Short mmCIF file of C-alpha atoms in Angstrom, two decimals:
data_model
loop_
_atom_site.label_atom_id
_atom_site.label_comp_id
_atom_site.label_asym_id
_atom_site.label_seq_id
_atom_site.Cartn_x
_atom_site.Cartn_y
_atom_site.Cartn_z
CA MET A 7 7.67 0.81 -22.56
CA SER A 8 8.15 1.98 -18.97
CA ALA A 9 6.40 0.13 -16.16
CA ILE A 10 5.57 1.26 -12.68
CA THR A 11 7.18 -0.82 -9.95
CA VAL A 12 6.46 -1.19 -6.25
CA SER A 13 9.22 -0.67 -3.69
CA ALA A 14 9.82 -2.85 -0.61
CA ASP A 15 7.75 -0.50 1.60
CA GLY A 16 4.80 -0.68 -0.82
CA THR A 17 5.17 2.75 -2.42
CA LEU A 18 4.90 3.19 -6.21
CA VAL A 19 8.02 3.93 -8.24
CA VAL A 20 6.78 5.94 -11.19
CA PRO A 21 9.15 6.87 -14.07
CA ASP A 22 8.78 10.25 -15.80
CA VAL A 23 7.63 8.48 -18.93
CA VAL A 24 5.15 5.76 -17.96
CA THR A 25 3.17 3.25 -19.99
CA ILE A 26 -0.56 3.20 -19.15
CA PRO A 27 -2.84 0.52 -20.69
CA CYS A 28 -6.01 2.17 -21.93
CA ILE A 29 -9.23 0.38 -22.74
CA THR A 30 -11.17 2.68 -25.05
CA GLY A 31 -14.54 1.18 -24.19
CA ASP A 32 -17.77 0.58 -26.09
CA GLY A 33 -20.49 2.96 -27.15
CA ILE A 34 -19.56 6.54 -26.24
CA GLY A 35 -16.20 5.25 -25.06
CA VAL A 36 -14.84 5.81 -28.59
CA GLU A 37 -15.69 9.51 -28.21
CA ILE A 38 -14.82 10.34 -24.64
CA THR A 39 -11.62 8.33 -24.32
CA PRO A 40 -9.66 10.33 -27.01
CA VAL A 41 -10.80 13.56 -25.25
CA MET A 42 -9.48 12.23 -21.93
CA LYS A 43 -6.12 11.40 -23.48
CA ALA A 44 -5.82 14.78 -25.14
CA VAL A 45 -6.55 16.63 -21.86
CA VAL A 46 -4.11 14.53 -19.87
CA ASP A 47 -1.38 14.96 -22.47
CA ALA A 48 -1.92 18.73 -22.47
CA ALA A 49 -1.84 18.88 -18.69
CA LEU A 50 1.52 17.00 -18.63
CA ASP A 51 3.04 19.14 -21.39
CA GLY A 52 6.04 21.02 -20.10
CA THR A 53 6.27 19.07 -16.83
CA GLY A 54 8.93 16.61 -18.03
CA ARG A 55 6.43 13.78 -17.59
CA ARG A 56 4.61 11.86 -20.23
CA ILE A 57 2.21 8.92 -20.63
CA GLU A 58 2.74 6.31 -23.36
CA TRP A 59 -0.80 5.08 -23.99
CA LEU A 60 -0.98 1.35 -24.67
CA GLU A 61 -4.21 0.35 -26.38
CA ALA A 62 -5.71 -2.65 -24.60
CA PRO A 63 -8.69 -4.40 -26.25
CA ALA A 64 -11.81 -5.38 -24.32
CA GLY A 65 -15.55 -5.29 -24.84
CA GLU A 66 -17.57 -5.51 -28.01
CA ALA A 67 -14.80 -4.53 -30.41
CA SER A 68 -12.51 -7.11 -28.87
CA PHE A 69 -15.21 -9.82 -29.07
CA GLU A 70 -15.90 -9.04 -32.72
CA ALA A 71 -12.18 -9.22 -33.55
CA SER A 72 -11.05 -12.18 -31.47
CA GLY A 73 -14.11 -13.81 -29.85
CA GLU A 74 -12.85 -12.68 -26.44
CA TRP A 75 -14.60 -10.09 -24.26
CA LEU A 76 -11.55 -9.63 -22.00
CA PRO A 77 -8.43 -11.06 -23.59
CA GLU A 78 -5.73 -12.47 -21.35
CA ALA A 79 -3.25 -10.14 -23.06
CA THR A 80 -5.23 -7.13 -21.73
CA LEU A 81 -5.25 -8.58 -18.19
CA GLU A 82 -1.50 -9.24 -18.44
CA ALA A 83 -0.85 -5.66 -19.59
CA CYS A 84 -2.82 -4.33 -16.61
CA ARG A 85 -0.79 -6.62 -14.30
CA THR A 86 2.53 -5.68 -15.82
CA TYR A 87 2.07 -1.91 -15.91
CA HIS A 88 0.11 -1.73 -12.64
CA VAL A 89 -2.04 1.28 -13.53
CA SER A 90 -4.67 1.32 -16.27
CA ILE A 91 -7.72 3.37 -17.29
CA LYS A 92 -10.81 2.44 -19.27
CA GLY A 93 -13.97 3.80 -20.80
CA PRO A 94 -17.40 2.20 -20.32
CA LEU A 95 -17.82 -1.43 -21.34
CA THR A 96 -20.83 -3.39 -22.46
CA THR A 97 -21.87 -6.33 -20.33
CA PRO A 98 -22.63 -9.34 -22.57
CA VAL A 99 -26.35 -10.23 -22.79
CA GLY A 100 -27.45 -13.86 -22.76
CA GLY A 101 -23.97 -15.35 -22.38
CA GLY A 102 -20.34 -14.66 -21.58
CA ILE A 103 -19.08 -13.27 -18.28
CA ARG A 104 -21.50 -11.46 -15.95
CA SER A 105 -19.57 -8.15 -16.08
CA LEU A 106 -16.35 -7.11 -17.70
CA ASN A 107 -15.84 -4.52 -14.97
CA VAL A 108 -16.29 -7.11 -12.23
CA ALA A 109 -14.03 -9.57 -14.03
CA LEU A 110 -11.21 -7.03 -14.20
CA ARG A 111 -11.58 -6.11 -10.53
CA GLN A 112 -11.54 -9.74 -9.44
CA ALA A 113 -8.71 -10.79 -11.71
CA LEU A 114 -6.37 -8.11 -10.20
CA ASP A 115 -7.96 -8.25 -6.71
CA LEU A 116 -8.81 -4.58 -6.86
CA TYR A 117 -10.58 -4.63 -3.53
CA ALA A 118 -11.23 -0.90 -3.02
CA CYS A 119 -13.70 0.92 -5.29
CA VAL A 120 -12.95 4.57 -4.57
CA ARG A 121 -15.42 7.22 -5.65
CA PRO A 122 -14.99 10.89 -4.67
CA VAL A 123 -18.21 12.95 -4.89
CA ARG A 124 -18.08 16.74 -5.03
CA TRP A 125 -20.08 19.53 -6.62
CA PHE A 126 -18.88 21.98 -9.28
CA GLU A 127 -20.28 25.50 -9.25
CA GLY A 128 -22.59 25.97 -12.17
CA VAL A 129 -23.83 22.38 -12.30
CA ALA A 130 -27.58 21.99 -11.75
CA SER A 131 -28.54 19.85 -8.80
CA PRO A 132 -31.84 18.46 -7.43
CA VAL A 133 -30.84 19.47 -3.86
CA ARG A 134 -30.66 22.98 -2.35
CA GLU A 135 -27.15 22.87 -0.99
CA PRO A 136 -25.08 20.53 -3.17
CA TRP A 137 -21.81 22.20 -2.07
CA LYS A 138 -22.18 20.44 1.27
CA VAL A 139 -21.68 17.02 -0.42
CA ASP A 140 -17.95 16.29 -0.30
CA MET A 141 -17.40 12.62 0.39
CA VAL A 142 -15.07 9.84 -0.73
CA ILE A 143 -16.65 6.40 -0.85
CA PHE A 144 -14.60 3.28 -0.27
CA ARG A 145 -16.73 0.40 -1.50
CA GLU A 146 -15.52 -3.19 -0.98
CA ASN A 147 -15.03 -4.58 -4.46
CA THR A 148 -14.48 -8.34 -4.19
CA GLU A 149 -16.97 -9.77 -1.66
CA ASP A 150 -20.69 -9.38 -0.76
CA VAL A 151 -22.89 -9.63 -3.86
CA TYR A 152 -19.87 -9.47 -6.17
CA ALA A 153 -18.91 -12.89 -4.82
CA GLY A 154 -22.53 -13.90 -4.38
CA ILE A 155 -23.68 -17.48 -5.01
CA GLU A 156 -27.25 -18.08 -6.15
CA TRP A 157 -29.59 -20.97 -6.87
CA ALA A 158 -32.76 -20.49 -8.95
CA ALA A 159 -36.21 -21.11 -7.53
CA GLY A 160 -37.43 -24.58 -8.36
CA SER A 161 -33.97 -25.99 -9.08
CA GLU A 162 -32.71 -29.20 -7.53
CA GLU A 163 -29.79 -27.22 -6.05
CA ALA A 164 -32.22 -24.85 -4.30
CA ALA A 165 -34.21 -27.76 -2.91
CA LYS A 166 -31.03 -29.50 -1.72
CA LEU A 167 -29.82 -26.35 -0.02
CA TYR A 168 -33.15 -25.81 1.70
CA ARG A 169 -33.14 -29.42 2.95
CA PHE A 170 -29.68 -28.86 4.40
CA LEU A 171 -30.68 -25.57 6.03
CA HIS A 172 -33.87 -27.02 7.46
CA ASP A 173 -32.71 -30.53 8.45
CA GLU A 174 -29.10 -29.91 9.45
CA LEU A 175 -29.13 -26.32 10.73
CA GLY A 176 -32.70 -26.01 12.02
CA VAL A 177 -33.64 -23.07 9.77
CA THR A 178 -37.41 -22.47 9.89
CA GLN A 179 -37.93 -18.91 8.67
CA VAL A 180 -38.12 -19.69 4.87
CA ARG A 181 -41.81 -19.09 4.22
CA PHE A 182 -42.18 -20.62 0.78
CA PRO A 183 -39.33 -23.12 0.31
CA ASP A 184 -40.68 -24.71 -2.85
CA SER A 185 -40.68 -21.43 -4.78
CA SER A 186 -37.74 -19.66 -3.11
CA ALA A 187 -34.49 -18.75 -4.81
CA PHE A 188 -31.45 -18.64 -2.54
CA GLY A 189 -28.39 -16.49 -2.36
CA ILE A 190 -25.29 -16.47 -0.20
CA LYS A 191 -22.93 -13.51 0.14
CA PRO A 192 -19.53 -13.83 1.82
CA ILE A 193 -18.03 -10.98 3.90
CA SER A 194 -14.72 -11.74 5.58
CA ARG A 195 -12.67 -10.24 8.37
CA GLU A 196 -9.62 -9.92 6.06
CA GLY A 197 -11.58 -8.28 3.27
CA SER A 198 -13.35 -5.90 5.65
CA ARG A 199 -10.18 -4.87 7.45
CA ARG A 200 -8.15 -4.11 4.33
CA LEU A 201 -11.00 -1.99 2.90
CA VAL A 202 -11.37 -0.02 6.17
CA ARG A 203 -7.60 0.33 6.43
CA ALA A 204 -7.54 1.96 2.96
CA ALA A 205 -10.40 4.37 3.93
CA CYS A 206 -8.71 5.33 7.23
CA ARG A 207 -5.32 5.85 5.56
CA TYR A 208 -6.95 8.06 2.94
CA ALA A 209 -8.63 10.13 5.65
CA VAL A 210 -5.39 10.66 7.50
CA GLU A 211 -3.33 11.44 4.39
CA HIS A 212 -5.93 13.90 3.06
CA ASP A 213 -6.71 15.53 6.37
CA ARG A 214 -10.31 14.25 6.34
CA PRO A 215 -12.16 14.55 9.69
CA SER A 216 -13.78 11.12 9.97
CA VAL A 217 -14.59 7.69 8.50
CA THR A 218 -18.15 6.39 8.56
CA LEU A 219 -18.76 2.67 8.39
CA VAL A 220 -22.09 2.12 6.58
CA HIS A 221 -23.82 -1.27 7.00
CA LYS A 222 -27.01 -3.17 7.68
CA GLY A 223 -25.64 -4.91 10.74
CA ASN A 224 -28.88 -4.45 12.61
CA ILE A 225 -30.42 -7.14 10.35
CA MET A 226 -27.45 -9.10 8.92
CA LYS A 227 -25.56 -9.35 12.16
CA HIS A 228 -22.76 -11.69 11.14
CA THR A 229 -21.97 -10.36 7.62
CA GLU A 230 -22.56 -6.61 7.67
CA GLY A 231 -22.47 -6.63 11.45
CA GLY A 232 -19.10 -8.33 11.10
CA PHE A 233 -17.98 -5.60 8.66
CA ARG A 234 -18.80 -2.99 11.34
CA ALA A 235 -17.07 -4.90 14.16
CA TRP A 236 -13.96 -5.63 12.10
CA GLY A 237 -13.83 -2.04 10.86
CA TYR A 238 -13.87 -0.69 14.45
CA GLU A 239 -11.31 -3.30 15.41
CA LEU A 240 -8.93 -2.24 12.68
CA ALA A 241 -9.38 1.47 13.36
CA ALA A 242 -8.67 0.99 17.10
CA GLU A 243 -5.49 -0.94 16.35
CA GLU A 244 -4.03 1.22 13.57
CA PHE A 245 -5.73 4.63 13.64
CA PRO A 246 -6.53 5.39 17.31
CA ASP A 247 -6.56 9.17 16.81
CA LEU A 248 -9.02 9.12 13.85
CA THR A 249 -12.73 9.64 14.37
CA VAL A 250 -14.52 6.46 13.18
CA LYS A 251 -18.30 6.12 13.45
CA ASP A 252 -20.98 4.00 11.89
CA SER A 253 -24.42 4.31 10.42
CA ILE A 254 -27.19 1.94 9.34
CA ALA A 255 -27.39 2.15 5.52
CA ASP A 256 -31.01 3.44 5.26
CA ALA A 257 -30.39 6.07 7.94
CA PHE A 258 -27.17 7.08 6.15
CA LEU A 259 -29.00 7.67 2.86
CA GLN A 260 -31.39 9.99 4.70
CA ALA A 261 -28.48 11.75 6.36
CA THR A 262 -26.82 12.42 3.02
CA LEU A 263 -29.82 14.54 2.11
CA ARG A 264 -30.41 16.21 5.44
CA ARG A 265 -26.90 16.50 6.93
CA PRO A 266 -24.30 15.69 4.29
CA ALA A 267 -21.55 17.79 5.84
CA GLU A 268 -21.41 15.38 8.80
CA HIS A 269 -19.78 12.66 6.71
CA SER A 270 -16.45 12.72 4.85
CA VAL A 271 -14.89 9.30 4.05
CA ILE A 272 -17.26 6.32 3.77
CA ALA A 273 -16.35 2.65 4.09
CA THR A 274 -19.01 0.14 3.20
CA PRO A 275 -19.66 -3.34 1.77
CA ASN A 276 -20.28 -3.77 -1.91
CA LEU A 277 -24.04 -3.50 -2.37
CA ASN A 278 -24.44 -0.56 -0.02
CA GLY A 279 -21.68 1.22 -1.83
CA ASP A 280 -23.43 0.75 -5.17
CA TYR A 281 -26.54 2.51 -3.89
CA ILE A 282 -24.67 5.18 -1.97
CA SER A 283 -22.30 6.26 -4.74
CA ASP A 284 -25.05 6.66 -7.33
CA SER A 285 -27.30 8.50 -4.89
CA LEU A 286 -24.61 10.92 -3.91
CA ALA A 287 -23.60 11.44 -7.54
CA ALA A 288 -27.24 12.45 -8.33
CA GLN A 289 -27.00 15.16 -5.65
CA VAL A 290 -24.05 16.86 -7.39
CA GLY A 291 -25.29 16.62 -10.98
CA GLY A 292 -25.33 12.96 -11.97
CA ILE A 293 -23.14 9.98 -12.64
CA GLY A 294 -21.81 11.71 -15.78
CA ILE A 295 -19.40 13.70 -13.56
CA ALA A 296 -18.69 10.93 -11.02
CA PRO A 297 -15.19 9.39 -11.24
CA GLY A 298 -14.10 5.98 -10.01
CA ALA A 299 -10.98 3.95 -9.24
CA ASN A 300 -10.43 0.28 -8.40
CA ILE A 301 -7.31 -0.19 -6.32
CA ASN A 302 -5.28 -2.84 -4.52
CA TYR A 303 -3.13 -0.79 -2.12
CA GLU A 304 -0.91 -3.78 -1.32
CA THR A 305 0.12 -4.72 -4.89
CA GLY A 306 -0.19 -1.23 -6.32
CA HIS A 307 -2.52 -2.34 -9.07
CA ALA A 308 -5.22 0.19 -10.03
CA ALA A 309 -7.81 0.58 -12.79
CA PHE A 310 -9.48 3.96 -13.22
CA GLU A 311 -12.82 4.09 -15.05
CA ALA A 312 -15.84 5.98 -16.21
CA THR A 313 -18.61 5.11 -13.80
CA HIS A 314 -21.45 5.38 -16.31
CA GLY A 315 -22.62 3.10 -19.07
CA THR A 316 -22.01 2.99 -22.81
CA ALA A 317 -25.06 5.17 -23.67
CA PRO A 318 -25.63 3.62 -27.15
CA LYS A 319 -28.35 6.11 -28.10
CA TYR A 320 -25.79 8.95 -28.02
CA VAL A 321 -23.07 7.13 -30.02
CA GLY A 322 -21.75 9.21 -32.96
CA GLN A 323 -23.47 12.44 -31.88
CA ASN A 324 -20.40 14.07 -30.29
CA ARG A 325 -22.49 15.11 -27.28
CA ALA A 326 -21.47 12.68 -24.53
CA ASN A 327 -20.02 14.22 -21.34
CA PRO A 328 -16.36 13.06 -20.83
CA SER A 329 -16.23 14.42 -17.29
CA SER A 330 -16.47 11.08 -15.46
CA LEU A 331 -13.51 9.65 -17.36
CA LEU A 332 -11.66 12.94 -17.11
CA MET A 333 -12.08 13.07 -13.31
CA SER A 334 -11.03 9.41 -13.15
CA ALA A 335 -7.87 10.45 -15.06
CA VAL A 336 -7.37 13.13 -12.39
CA MET A 337 -7.56 10.39 -9.76
CA MET A 338 -5.00 8.39 -11.83
CA LEU A 339 -2.60 11.34 -11.94
CA GLU A 340 -2.96 11.79 -8.17
CA TYR A 341 -2.22 8.10 -7.68
CA LEU A 342 0.91 8.46 -9.79
CA GLY A 343 1.98 11.40 -7.57
CA TRP A 344 1.56 13.95 -10.38
CA GLN A 345 -0.64 16.27 -8.30
CA ASP A 346 0.17 19.50 -10.17
CA SER A 347 -1.24 18.16 -13.44
CA ALA A 348 -4.26 16.65 -11.64
CA ASP A 349 -5.02 19.98 -9.98
CA ALA A 350 -4.64 21.82 -13.32
CA ILE A 351 -7.36 19.65 -14.94
CA THR A 352 -9.68 20.00 -11.92
CA ARG A 353 -9.32 23.80 -11.91
CA ALA A 354 -9.92 23.94 -15.66
CA MET A 355 -13.05 21.81 -15.43
CA ALA A 356 -14.34 23.86 -12.58
CA ALA A 357 -13.79 27.01 -14.65
CA CYS A 358 -15.79 25.51 -17.53
CA TYR A 359 -18.75 24.66 -15.39
CA ARG A 360 -18.60 27.98 -13.59
CA GLU A 361 -18.74 29.75 -16.92
CA GLY A 362 -21.57 27.58 -18.26
CA VAL A 363 -19.37 25.65 -20.70
CA ALA A 364 -20.77 22.14 -20.72
CA THR A 365 -22.07 19.30 -22.85
CA PRO A 366 -25.86 19.09 -23.43
CA ASP A 367 -26.55 17.06 -20.22
CA LEU A 368 -25.26 19.85 -17.96
CA ALA A 369 -25.36 22.99 -20.14
CA PRO A 370 -27.45 25.92 -18.88
CA SER A 371 -29.49 25.68 -22.10
CA PRO A 372 -29.34 23.57 -25.29
CA ASP A 373 -28.29 26.45 -27.49
CA VAL A 374 -25.06 27.08 -25.58
CA ALA A 375 -24.02 23.39 -25.16
CA VAL A 376 -20.63 22.33 -26.53
CA SER A 377 -19.74 19.03 -28.09
CA THR A 378 -17.70 16.23 -26.45
CA GLN A 379 -14.60 17.34 -28.34
CA GLY A 380 -15.41 21.00 -27.69
CA PHE A 381 -15.57 20.43 -23.93
CA GLY A 382 -12.15 18.84 -24.00
CA GLU A 383 -10.78 21.78 -25.99
CA ALA A 384 -12.31 24.20 -23.54
CA ILE A 385 -10.60 22.44 -20.62
CA ILE A 386 -7.26 22.47 -22.42
CA ALA A 387 -7.68 26.24 -23.07
CA ARG A 388 -8.16 26.79 -19.31
CA LEU A 389 -5.35 24.61 -17.98
CA GLY A 390 -3.42 27.67 -16.84
CA ASP A 391 -6.37 29.11 -14.96
CA PRO A 392 -5.14 29.65 -11.36
CA ARG A 393 -8.63 29.69 -9.75
#
């Protein structure tokens, strides 16, 4: 087993044969994850590099086998080997942890959720000019609603909190205190600055023209307004030559439809990022082709993932689209510094969509759709395509 290490200057040291923990996932995860592995292995063939896949249990299968949704051994493997990848996971209903995805991000402090959004020629879109959508979203991953604290309406805790707000802090704008639920979301200077730093560094390293800070600071002046202020502060200190601008979240969502080419790299708090990433994904064909990464740029830890759900109604039908997980694997290869293999997969996928080779969700018509496995085979067959 060969682990990635981190040098004194924070760069990754990646051996030619590297161990990557892989969480297969639930539902369609058992179908798309083997396809992802096969494509990545084929793209690395002949390069002198190789991935040793380490199966890491989590989700329903893990719970049925051991009673644990996210075993400590899986978390320890992700810590030890630094970089991991996973298929979609079921969130327990009626008990257990709130979200396996959130738990993994918080346990490893994966503060940057990175989601590139681009269009592939041949993919149907609900907008007229999807090729103008080319953005990379940096969504803060550990604060805001992901660290939210709530009290149910009618509970003693809610009543106690209201009394404190009213009696000690002079809060008068709660209209119906007896029937109100309450929530608190923390947004910090440290958390905001490190997220914006990652977005700005990405823009510089990838020759992107600008970073847009998206927020609701006009209403939430000290949390999201703080995010905006701290973001500008960081950019002025560390990236003075980079164009950094900001937009109110609702205005930004309108701009992504009317003037998407004006925005390139996006930095935003957690909840805004959730809405924005799914909305932009819809413009280029849907979340089924949207990749995602969760990264801590200080420790080097990263978990790459399919951004969609487990789609239980499609399980066992060999029709699920593996593109989200495949493009997440492309991001993983880029993160490892194996750009040539990453580019080969991207070119091959682009060739498939350009030629109308797709799973049923994106195929030009049902009668020409290929299976999950067939789509992976089609990509492998086109790995040498130079276009």
